[in-house]
mmCIF file of C-alpha atoms in Angstrom:
data_model
loop_
_atom_site.group_PDB
_atom_site.id
_atom_site.type_symbol
_atom_site.label_atom_id
_atom_site.label_comp_id
_atom_site.label_asym_id
_atom_site.label_seq_id
_atom_site.Cartn_x
_atom_site.Cartn_y
_atom_site.Cartn_z
ATOM 1 C CA MET A 5 9.133 -41.579 -4.109
ATOM 2 C CA GLU A 6 6.181 -43.210 -2.416
ATOM 3 C CA ARG A 7 2.827 -42.127 -3.744
ATOM 4 C CA TYR A 8 0.280 -40.933 -1.192
ATOM 5 C CA ASN A 9 -3.402 -41.778 -1.428
ATOM 6 C CA LYS A 10 -5.849 -38.917 -1.675
ATOM 7 C CA THR A 11 -7.089 -39.658 1.822
ATOM 8 C CA SER A 12 -3.586 -39.802 3.363
ATOM 9 C CA VAL A 13 -3.277 -36.034 3.765
ATOM 10 C CA THR A 14 -5.883 -34.799 6.236
ATOM 11 C CA MET A 15 -3.882 -31.929 7.722
ATOM 12 C CA PHE A 16 -1.575 -29.232 6.374
ATOM 13 C CA PHE A 17 1.130 -27.401 8.300
ATOM 14 C CA LEU A 18 1.722 -23.761 7.433
ATOM 15 C CA HIS A 19 5.440 -22.945 7.672
ATOM 16 C CA GLY A 20 5.382 -19.438 6.259
ATOM 17 C CA LEU A 21 8.109 -17.097 7.564
ATOM 18 C CA ALA A 22 9.566 -20.097 9.427
ATOM 19 C CA GLY A 23 12.975 -18.441 9.377
ATOM 20 C CA TYR A 24 11.799 -15.506 11.489
ATOM 21 C CA PRO A 25 10.211 -16.998 14.650
ATOM 22 C CA ILE A 26 11.440 -14.137 16.829
ATOM 23 C CA PHE A 27 9.147 -11.765 14.924
ATOM 24 C CA TYR A 28 5.983 -13.878 15.305
ATOM 25 C CA LEU A 29 4.728 -11.838 18.265
ATOM 26 C CA VAL A 30 5.357 -8.608 16.351
ATOM 27 C CA PHE A 31 3.519 -9.993 13.309
ATOM 28 C CA PHE A 32 0.670 -11.097 15.560
ATOM 29 C CA LEU A 33 0.225 -7.671 17.176
ATOM 30 C CA LEU A 34 0.468 -5.806 13.865
ATOM 31 C CA CYS A 35 -1.981 -8.134 12.097
ATOM 32 C CA LEU A 36 -4.385 -8.028 15.051
ATOM 33 C CA ILE A 37 -4.429 -4.224 15.107
ATOM 34 C CA MET A 38 -4.849 -3.999 11.346
ATOM 35 C CA TYR A 39 -7.593 -6.651 11.320
ATOM 36 C CA ILE A 40 -9.539 -4.690 13.951
ATOM 37 C CA VAL A 41 -9.123 -1.530 11.842
ATOM 38 C CA ILE A 42 -10.328 -3.465 8.777
ATOM 39 C CA LEU A 43 -13.471 -4.665 10.566
ATOM 40 C CA LEU A 44 -14.255 -1.264 12.098
ATOM 41 C CA GLY A 45 -13.333 0.863 9.071
ATOM 42 C CA ASN A 46 -15.161 -1.180 6.459
ATOM 43 C CA SER A 47 -18.182 -1.750 8.714
ATOM 44 C CA PHE A 48 -18.292 2.003 9.281
ATOM 45 C CA LEU A 49 -18.369 2.712 5.529
ATOM 46 C CA ILE A 50 -21.145 0.175 4.987
ATOM 47 C CA THR A 51 -23.170 1.585 7.891
ATOM 48 C CA ILE A 52 -22.764 5.223 6.875
ATOM 49 C CA SER A 53 -23.721 4.388 3.273
ATOM 50 C CA ILE A 54 -26.931 2.764 4.509
ATOM 51 C CA LEU A 55 -27.916 5.413 7.074
ATOM 52 C CA ASP A 56 -27.310 8.550 4.988
ATOM 53 C CA SER A 57 -29.778 8.923 2.125
ATOM 54 C CA HIS A 58 -27.357 11.223 0.269
ATOM 55 C CA LEU A 59 -25.039 8.243 -0.145
ATOM 56 C CA HIS A 60 -27.697 6.051 -1.782
ATOM 57 C CA THR A 61 -25.919 6.288 -5.114
ATOM 58 C CA PRO A 62 -24.245 3.668 -7.349
ATOM 59 C CA MET A 63 -20.787 4.816 -6.261
ATOM 60 C CA TYR A 64 -21.446 4.124 -2.578
ATOM 61 C CA PHE A 65 -23.356 0.960 -3.376
ATOM 62 C CA PHE A 66 -20.212 -0.334 -5.101
ATOM 63 C CA LEU A 67 -18.060 0.982 -2.272
ATOM 64 C CA SER A 68 -20.186 -0.855 0.311
ATOM 65 C CA ASN A 69 -19.718 -4.081 -1.631
ATOM 66 C CA LEU A 70 -15.976 -3.433 -1.805
ATOM 67 C CA SER A 71 -15.904 -2.980 1.972
ATOM 68 C CA PHE A 72 -17.874 -6.179 2.505
ATOM 69 C CA LEU A 73 -15.516 -8.048 0.162
ATOM 70 C CA ASP A 74 -12.533 -6.799 2.162
ATOM 71 C CA ILE A 75 -14.116 -7.973 5.414
ATOM 72 C CA CYS A 76 -14.861 -11.426 3.966
ATOM 73 C CA TYR A 77 -11.441 -11.719 2.312
ATOM 74 C CA THR A 78 -9.462 -10.944 5.452
ATOM 75 C CA SER A 79 -11.771 -12.990 7.681
ATOM 76 C CA SER A 80 -11.097 -16.067 5.549
ATOM 77 C CA SER A 81 -7.431 -16.136 6.555
ATOM 78 C CA ILE A 82 -6.403 -13.592 9.195
ATOM 79 C CA PRO A 83 -8.068 -15.202 12.287
ATOM 80 C CA LEU A 84 -6.270 -18.510 11.673
ATOM 81 C CA LEU A 85 -3.098 -16.628 10.806
ATOM 82 C CA LEU A 86 -3.238 -14.888 14.187
ATOM 83 C CA VAL A 87 -3.700 -18.227 15.945
ATOM 84 C CA ASN A 88 -0.784 -19.778 14.060
ATOM 85 C CA PHE A 89 1.563 -16.918 14.967
ATOM 86 C CA LEU A 90 1.139 -17.953 18.624
ATOM 87 C CA SER A 91 0.897 -21.697 18.023
ATOM 88 C CA GLU A 92 3.680 -24.248 17.754
ATOM 89 C CA GLU A 93 1.767 -26.581 15.431
ATOM 90 C CA LYS A 94 0.510 -24.019 12.859
ATOM 91 C CA SER A 95 -1.859 -26.516 11.278
ATOM 92 C CA ILE A 96 -5.063 -26.460 9.243
ATOM 93 C CA SER A 97 -7.306 -29.346 8.235
ATOM 94 C CA LEU A 98 -7.715 -30.410 4.614
ATOM 95 C CA VAL A 99 -11.323 -29.173 4.638
ATOM 96 C CA GLY A 100 -10.303 -25.935 6.341
ATOM 97 C CA CYS A 101 -7.590 -25.411 3.741
ATOM 98 C CA GLY A 102 -10.100 -25.928 0.943
ATOM 99 C CA LEU A 103 -12.558 -23.473 2.507
ATOM 100 C CA GLN A 104 -9.841 -20.880 3.066
ATOM 101 C CA MET A 105 -8.674 -21.297 -0.520
ATOM 102 C CA PHE A 106 -12.219 -20.971 -1.840
ATOM 103 C CA PHE A 107 -13.202 -17.827 0.073
ATOM 104 C CA SER A 108 -9.907 -15.981 -0.385
ATOM 105 C CA PHE A 109 -9.846 -16.719 -4.131
ATOM 106 C CA ALA A 110 -13.540 -15.884 -4.575
ATOM 107 C CA MET A 111 -13.282 -12.560 -2.724
ATOM 108 C CA GLY A 112 -10.048 -11.607 -4.494
ATOM 109 C CA ALA A 113 -11.422 -12.366 -7.968
ATOM 110 C CA ALA A 114 -14.701 -10.580 -7.213
ATOM 111 C CA GLU A 115 -12.799 -7.507 -6.031
ATOM 112 C CA CYS A 116 -10.748 -7.437 -9.239
ATOM 113 C CA VAL A 117 -13.924 -7.308 -11.313
ATOM 114 C CA LEU A 118 -15.653 -4.874 -8.934
ATOM 115 C CA LEU A 119 -12.817 -2.347 -9.260
ATOM 116 C CA SER A 120 -13.349 -2.341 -13.035
ATOM 117 C CA VAL A 121 -17.093 -1.791 -12.477
ATOM 118 C CA MET A 122 -16.265 1.165 -10.221
ATOM 119 C CA ALA A 123 -14.014 2.545 -12.968
ATOM 120 C CA PHE A 124 -16.956 2.330 -15.392
ATOM 121 C CA ASP A 125 -19.097 4.181 -12.843
ATOM 122 C CA ARG A 126 -16.523 6.988 -12.645
ATOM 123 C CA TYR A 127 -16.280 7.062 -16.465
ATOM 124 C CA VAL A 128 -20.028 7.578 -16.844
ATOM 125 C CA ALA A 129 -20.107 10.169 -14.022
ATOM 126 C CA ILE A 130 -17.368 12.310 -15.582
ATOM 127 C CA CYS A 131 -17.748 11.687 -19.309
ATOM 128 C CA ASN A 132 -21.572 11.511 -19.416
ATOM 129 C CA PRO A 133 -22.750 13.405 -16.300
ATOM 130 C CA LEU A 134 -26.187 14.323 -17.683
ATOM 131 C CA ARG A 135 -26.989 10.697 -18.532
ATOM 132 C CA TYR A 136 -25.440 9.279 -15.362
ATOM 133 C CA PRO A 137 -28.733 8.770 -13.441
ATOM 134 C CA ILE A 138 -30.256 7.065 -16.487
ATOM 135 C CA ILE A 139 -27.312 4.790 -17.310
ATOM 136 C CA MET A 140 -26.266 3.889 -13.755
ATOM 137 C CA ASN A 141 -29.745 3.085 -12.503
ATOM 138 C CA LYS A 142 -30.439 0.784 -9.565
ATOM 139 C CA GLY A 143 -31.178 -2.226 -11.772
ATOM 140 C CA LEU A 144 -27.888 -2.000 -13.650
ATOM 141 C CA SER A 145 -25.919 -1.432 -10.436
ATOM 142 C CA VAL A 146 -27.386 -4.569 -8.845
ATOM 143 C CA LYS A 147 -26.710 -6.604 -11.997
ATOM 144 C CA LEU A 148 -23.082 -5.421 -12.162
ATOM 145 C CA VAL A 149 -22.427 -6.248 -8.505
ATOM 146 C CA THR A 150 -24.139 -9.626 -8.860
ATOM 147 C CA SER A 151 -21.916 -10.361 -11.853
ATOM 148 C CA CYS A 152 -18.832 -9.567 -9.761
ATOM 149 C CA TRP A 153 -19.868 -11.959 -7.002
ATOM 150 C CA MET A 154 -20.785 -14.662 -9.522
ATOM 151 C CA ALA A 155 -17.482 -14.294 -11.396
ATOM 152 C CA GLY A 156 -15.520 -14.609 -8.178
ATOM 153 C CA GLY A 157 -17.573 -17.533 -6.890
ATOM 154 C CA LEU A 158 -17.533 -19.469 -10.167
ATOM 155 C CA SER A 159 -13.790 -19.115 -10.729
ATOM 156 C CA SER A 160 -13.107 -20.087 -7.122
ATOM 157 C CA VAL A 161 -15.322 -23.189 -7.304
ATOM 158 C CA ILE A 162 -13.427 -24.367 -10.384
ATOM 159 C CA HIS A 163 -9.952 -23.696 -8.974
ATOM 160 C CA THR A 164 -10.670 -25.093 -5.518
ATOM 161 C CA SER A 165 -12.342 -28.265 -6.792
ATOM 162 C CA LEU A 166 -9.481 -28.907 -9.243
ATOM 163 C CA ALA A 167 -6.892 -28.358 -6.502
ATOM 164 C CA MET A 168 -8.584 -30.493 -3.854
ATOM 165 C CA ARG A 169 -8.987 -33.485 -6.182
ATOM 166 C CA LEU A 170 -5.199 -33.812 -6.446
ATOM 167 C CA THR A 171 -3.005 -36.339 -4.683
ATOM 168 C CA PHE A 172 -0.523 -34.619 -2.364
ATOM 169 C CA CYS A 173 2.980 -35.907 -1.643
ATOM 170 C CA GLY A 174 3.406 -33.837 1.473
ATOM 171 C CA ASN A 175 1.520 -31.663 3.933
ATOM 172 C CA ILE A 176 3.943 -28.827 4.689
ATOM 173 C CA ILE A 177 2.901 -25.587 2.957
ATOM 174 C CA ASP A 178 5.750 -23.094 2.786
ATOM 175 C CA TYR A 179 3.365 -20.176 3.088
ATOM 176 C CA LEU A 180 1.363 -18.282 5.700
ATOM 177 C CA THR A 181 -2.017 -19.422 4.351
ATOM 178 C CA CYS A 182 -3.508 -22.048 2.025
ATOM 179 C CA GLU A 183 -2.611 -20.044 -1.045
ATOM 180 C CA ILE A 184 -3.544 -22.056 -4.112
ATOM 181 C CA LEU A 185 -0.139 -21.860 -5.820
ATOM 182 C CA ALA A 186 1.596 -23.003 -2.640
ATOM 183 C CA VAL A 187 -0.829 -25.940 -2.332
ATOM 184 C CA LEU A 188 -0.314 -26.962 -5.968
ATOM 185 C CA LYS A 189 3.426 -27.318 -5.320
ATOM 186 C CA LEU A 190 2.638 -30.297 -3.061
ATOM 187 C CA ALA A 191 0.790 -32.205 -5.790
ATOM 188 C CA CYS A 192 2.132 -35.565 -6.962
ATOM 189 C CA GLU A 193 0.062 -35.424 -10.138
ATOM 190 C CA ASP A 194 0.255 -33.417 -13.320
ATOM 191 C CA ILE A 195 -1.173 -29.944 -12.646
ATOM 192 C CA SER A 196 -1.227 -28.800 -16.274
ATOM 193 C CA LEU A 197 -5.029 -28.511 -16.230
ATOM 194 C CA ASN A 198 -4.890 -26.400 -13.060
ATOM 195 C CA VAL A 199 -2.335 -24.078 -14.622
ATOM 196 C CA ILE A 200 -4.268 -23.721 -17.891
ATOM 197 C CA ILE A 201 -7.523 -22.960 -16.078
ATOM 198 C CA MET A 202 -5.727 -20.475 -13.831
ATOM 199 C CA VAL A 203 -4.250 -18.637 -16.816
ATOM 200 C CA ILE A 204 -7.677 -18.438 -18.470
ATOM 201 C CA SER A 205 -9.255 -17.281 -15.207
ATOM 202 C CA ASN A 206 -6.571 -14.618 -14.669
ATOM 203 C CA ILE A 207 -7.244 -13.251 -18.144
ATOM 204 C CA PHE A 208 -10.911 -12.699 -17.255
ATOM 205 C CA THR A 209 -10.461 -11.562 -13.639
ATOM 206 C CA ILE A 210 -7.183 -9.622 -13.826
ATOM 207 C CA VAL A 211 -6.010 -8.807 -17.357
ATOM 208 C CA ILE A 212 -9.356 -7.767 -18.890
ATOM 209 C CA PRO A 213 -10.399 -5.685 -15.812
ATOM 210 C CA VAL A 214 -7.009 -3.921 -15.844
ATOM 211 C CA ILE A 215 -7.364 -3.117 -19.558
ATOM 212 C CA PHE A 216 -10.930 -1.921 -18.957
ATOM 213 C CA ILE A 217 -9.776 0.324 -16.093
ATOM 214 C CA LEU A 218 -6.963 1.780 -18.210
ATOM 215 C CA ILE A 219 -9.335 2.535 -21.091
ATOM 216 C CA SER A 220 -11.882 4.085 -18.705
ATOM 217 C CA TYR A 221 -9.293 6.362 -17.144
ATOM 218 C CA LEU A 222 -7.908 7.290 -20.556
ATOM 219 C CA PHE A 223 -11.330 8.667 -21.521
ATOM 220 C CA ILE A 224 -11.671 10.255 -18.072
ATOM 221 C CA LEU A 225 -8.296 11.995 -18.493
ATOM 222 C CA ILE A 226 -9.223 13.255 -21.959
ATOM 223 C CA THR A 227 -12.521 14.620 -20.613
ATOM 224 C CA ILE A 228 -10.826 16.321 -17.645
ATOM 225 C CA LEU A 229 -8.217 17.984 -19.879
ATOM 226 C CA ARG A 230 -11.041 19.430 -21.982
ATOM 227 C CA ILE A 231 -12.477 21.265 -18.968
ATOM 228 C CA ASN A 232 -11.524 24.925 -19.201
ATOM 229 C CA SER A 233 -11.419 25.925 -15.542
ATOM 230 C CA VAL A 234 -8.709 24.670 -13.178
ATOM 231 C CA GLU A 235 -11.290 24.345 -10.400
ATOM 232 C CA GLY A 236 -13.481 22.225 -12.642
ATOM 233 C CA ARG A 237 -10.564 19.917 -13.414
ATOM 234 C CA LYS A 238 -9.756 19.505 -9.722
ATOM 235 C CA LYS A 239 -13.372 18.747 -8.891
ATOM 236 C CA ALA A 240 -13.645 16.172 -11.672
ATOM 237 C CA PHE A 241 -10.381 14.473 -10.707
ATOM 238 C CA SER A 242 -11.304 14.408 -7.008
ATOM 239 C CA THR A 243 -14.331 12.234 -7.781
ATOM 240 C CA CYS A 244 -12.107 9.393 -8.980
ATOM 241 C CA SER A 245 -8.828 9.983 -7.103
ATOM 242 C CA SER A 246 -9.733 7.638 -4.235
ATOM 243 C CA HIS A 247 -10.663 4.811 -6.589
ATOM 244 C CA LEU A 248 -7.530 5.360 -8.661
ATOM 245 C CA THR A 249 -5.370 5.184 -5.521
ATOM 246 C CA VAL A 250 -6.975 1.891 -4.454
ATOM 247 C CA VAL A 251 -6.610 0.454 -7.973
ATOM 248 C CA ILE A 252 -2.897 1.298 -8.115
ATOM 249 C CA MET A 253 -2.229 -0.311 -4.721
ATOM 250 C CA PHE A 254 -4.395 -3.376 -5.374
ATOM 251 C CA TYR A 255 -3.288 -4.262 -8.894
ATOM 252 C CA GLY A 256 0.270 -3.070 -8.334
ATOM 253 C CA THR A 257 0.680 -5.590 -5.514
ATOM 254 C CA ILE A 258 -0.982 -8.401 -7.503
ATOM 255 C CA LEU A 259 1.172 -7.822 -10.583
ATOM 256 C CA PHE A 260 4.318 -7.667 -8.466
ATOM 257 C CA MET A 261 3.390 -10.889 -6.632
ATOM 258 C CA TYR A 262 2.494 -13.015 -9.644
ATOM 259 C CA MET A 263 4.468 -11.561 -12.546
ATOM 260 C CA LYS A 264 7.945 -11.021 -11.119
ATOM 261 C CA PRO A 265 10.625 -13.736 -11.639
ATOM 262 C CA GLU A 266 10.753 -16.368 -8.898
ATOM 263 C CA SER A 267 13.768 -16.488 -6.618
ATOM 264 C CA LYS A 268 14.551 -18.683 -3.637
ATOM 265 C CA ASP A 269 16.288 -15.805 -1.895
ATOM 266 C CA SER A 270 13.196 -13.591 -2.124
ATOM 267 C CA HIS A 271 10.690 -16.080 -0.679
ATOM 268 C CA ALA A 272 10.378 -14.258 2.661
ATOM 269 C CA THR A 273 9.924 -10.963 0.799
ATOM 270 C CA ASP A 274 7.182 -12.540 -1.305
ATOM 271 C CA GLU A 275 5.353 -13.644 1.850
ATOM 272 C CA LEU A 276 5.587 -10.172 3.396
ATOM 273 C CA ILE A 277 4.208 -8.673 0.179
ATOM 274 C CA ALA A 278 1.379 -11.218 0.276
ATOM 275 C CA LEU A 279 0.722 -10.193 3.880
ATOM 276 C CA PHE A 280 0.626 -6.555 2.765
ATOM 277 C CA TYR A 281 -1.906 -7.490 0.079
ATOM 278 C CA ALA A 282 -4.032 -9.477 2.527
ATOM 279 C CA VAL A 283 -4.055 -7.034 5.442
ATOM 280 C CA VAL A 284 -2.698 -3.561 4.672
ATOM 281 C CA ILE A 285 -4.678 -2.827 1.487
ATOM 282 C CA PRO A 286 -8.091 -3.796 2.986
ATOM 283 C CA MET A 287 -7.182 -1.611 5.970
ATOM 284 C CA LEU A 288 -6.246 1.394 3.811
ATOM 285 C CA ASN A 289 -9.313 1.224 1.540
ATOM 286 C CA PRO A 290 -11.827 2.712 4.023
ATOM 287 C CA ILE A 291 -9.237 5.237 5.223
ATOM 288 C CA ILE A 292 -8.592 6.450 1.669
ATOM 289 C CA TYR A 293 -12.289 6.710 0.846
ATOM 290 C CA SER A 294 -13.055 8.453 4.150
ATOM 291 C CA LEU A 295 -10.230 10.989 4.276
ATOM 292 C CA ARG A 296 -10.444 11.944 0.594
ATOM 293 C CA ASN A 297 -14.223 12.061 0.265
ATOM 294 C CA LYS A 298 -16.258 15.140 1.173
ATOM 295 C CA ASP A 299 -19.559 13.257 1.001
ATOM 296 C CA VAL A 300 -18.418 10.725 3.608
ATOM 297 C CA LYS A 301 -17.117 13.486 5.877
ATOM 298 C CA ALA A 302 -20.408 15.361 5.570
ATOM 299 C CA ALA A 303 -22.358 12.165 6.321
ATOM 300 C CA VAL A 304 -20.243 11.548 9.444
ATOM 301 C CA ILE A 305 -20.804 15.099 10.695
ATOM 302 C CA LYS A 306 -24.523 14.829 10.027
ATOM 303 C CA LEU A 307 -24.797 11.458 11.767
ATOM 304 C CA THR A 308 -22.784 12.716 14.751
ATOM 305 C CA LYS A 309 -25.028 15.765 15.116
ATOM 306 C CA ASN A 310 -28.144 13.594 14.980
ATOM 307 C CA ILE A 311 -26.778 11.283 17.690
ATOM 308 C CA PHE A 312 -25.897 14.158 20.010
ATOM 309 C CA SER A 313 -29.203 15.946 19.367
ATOM 310 C CA GLN A 314 -31.141 12.806 20.293
ATOM 311 C CA ARG A 315 -29.182 12.421 23.523
ATOM 312 C CA THR A 316 -29.775 16.030 24.520
#
């Protein structure tokens, strides 16, 4: 097989779901609607958290960062995905592929770590309520969020730079986006270093956060079961139910995507699951936190009343 030079591949062609061209328009409309909901829903949560002083707490500070991460994550791939659904060429430049890979990986890794930080916040709130304001002070909250962004950015820089230095033997990516594993399949060189670094990175950004979340919720469950009143148990559980729902959806999809056995027959299913992870979960996050959160509902009512009172 002829070996390509590093400069020979300047463009990639995204052939994801190539076997279902008749559904491209349907995929386009669904993704467009969901992307609009993502932008509006997450922007709404960020705005309401800033405008209402009652939401100036660590929990909503973390939630605002989660919403911003979701906006950045989807914006790194969905706009081009929408264009490609209506385009015959379905192409992306080498630089564009690298940028898409970097931002999607960085936002995804940062969100993994942030969800574990939010679990710690819920642990302190339920298991140490009297010390919560002292432990989860503004300084610590900022440091934790900064660590999440740095972890995501650093891991993404390493993975993207290692991937883009490779020599590619082709330019057809059998995927909807420039997903790093799909890009690595085109490499002509040994990718052992990429795989080793990815395994190490996944331990720090997926495995350890999952273990931390499980331990946090184990202590939370023990604390809730010790509460005598049924009403008290419901109130304590309601403070973390939204986060737990998001965690189950987010990590459940990731584990299913990357830990199930590979099969040629299930490739289209894998891509649809990846699309669910990229679009549906970021869309559901603000809905879950809005519909299941009394504080957000109260803030919306208060803001609505203030708007109408100013107009009258």
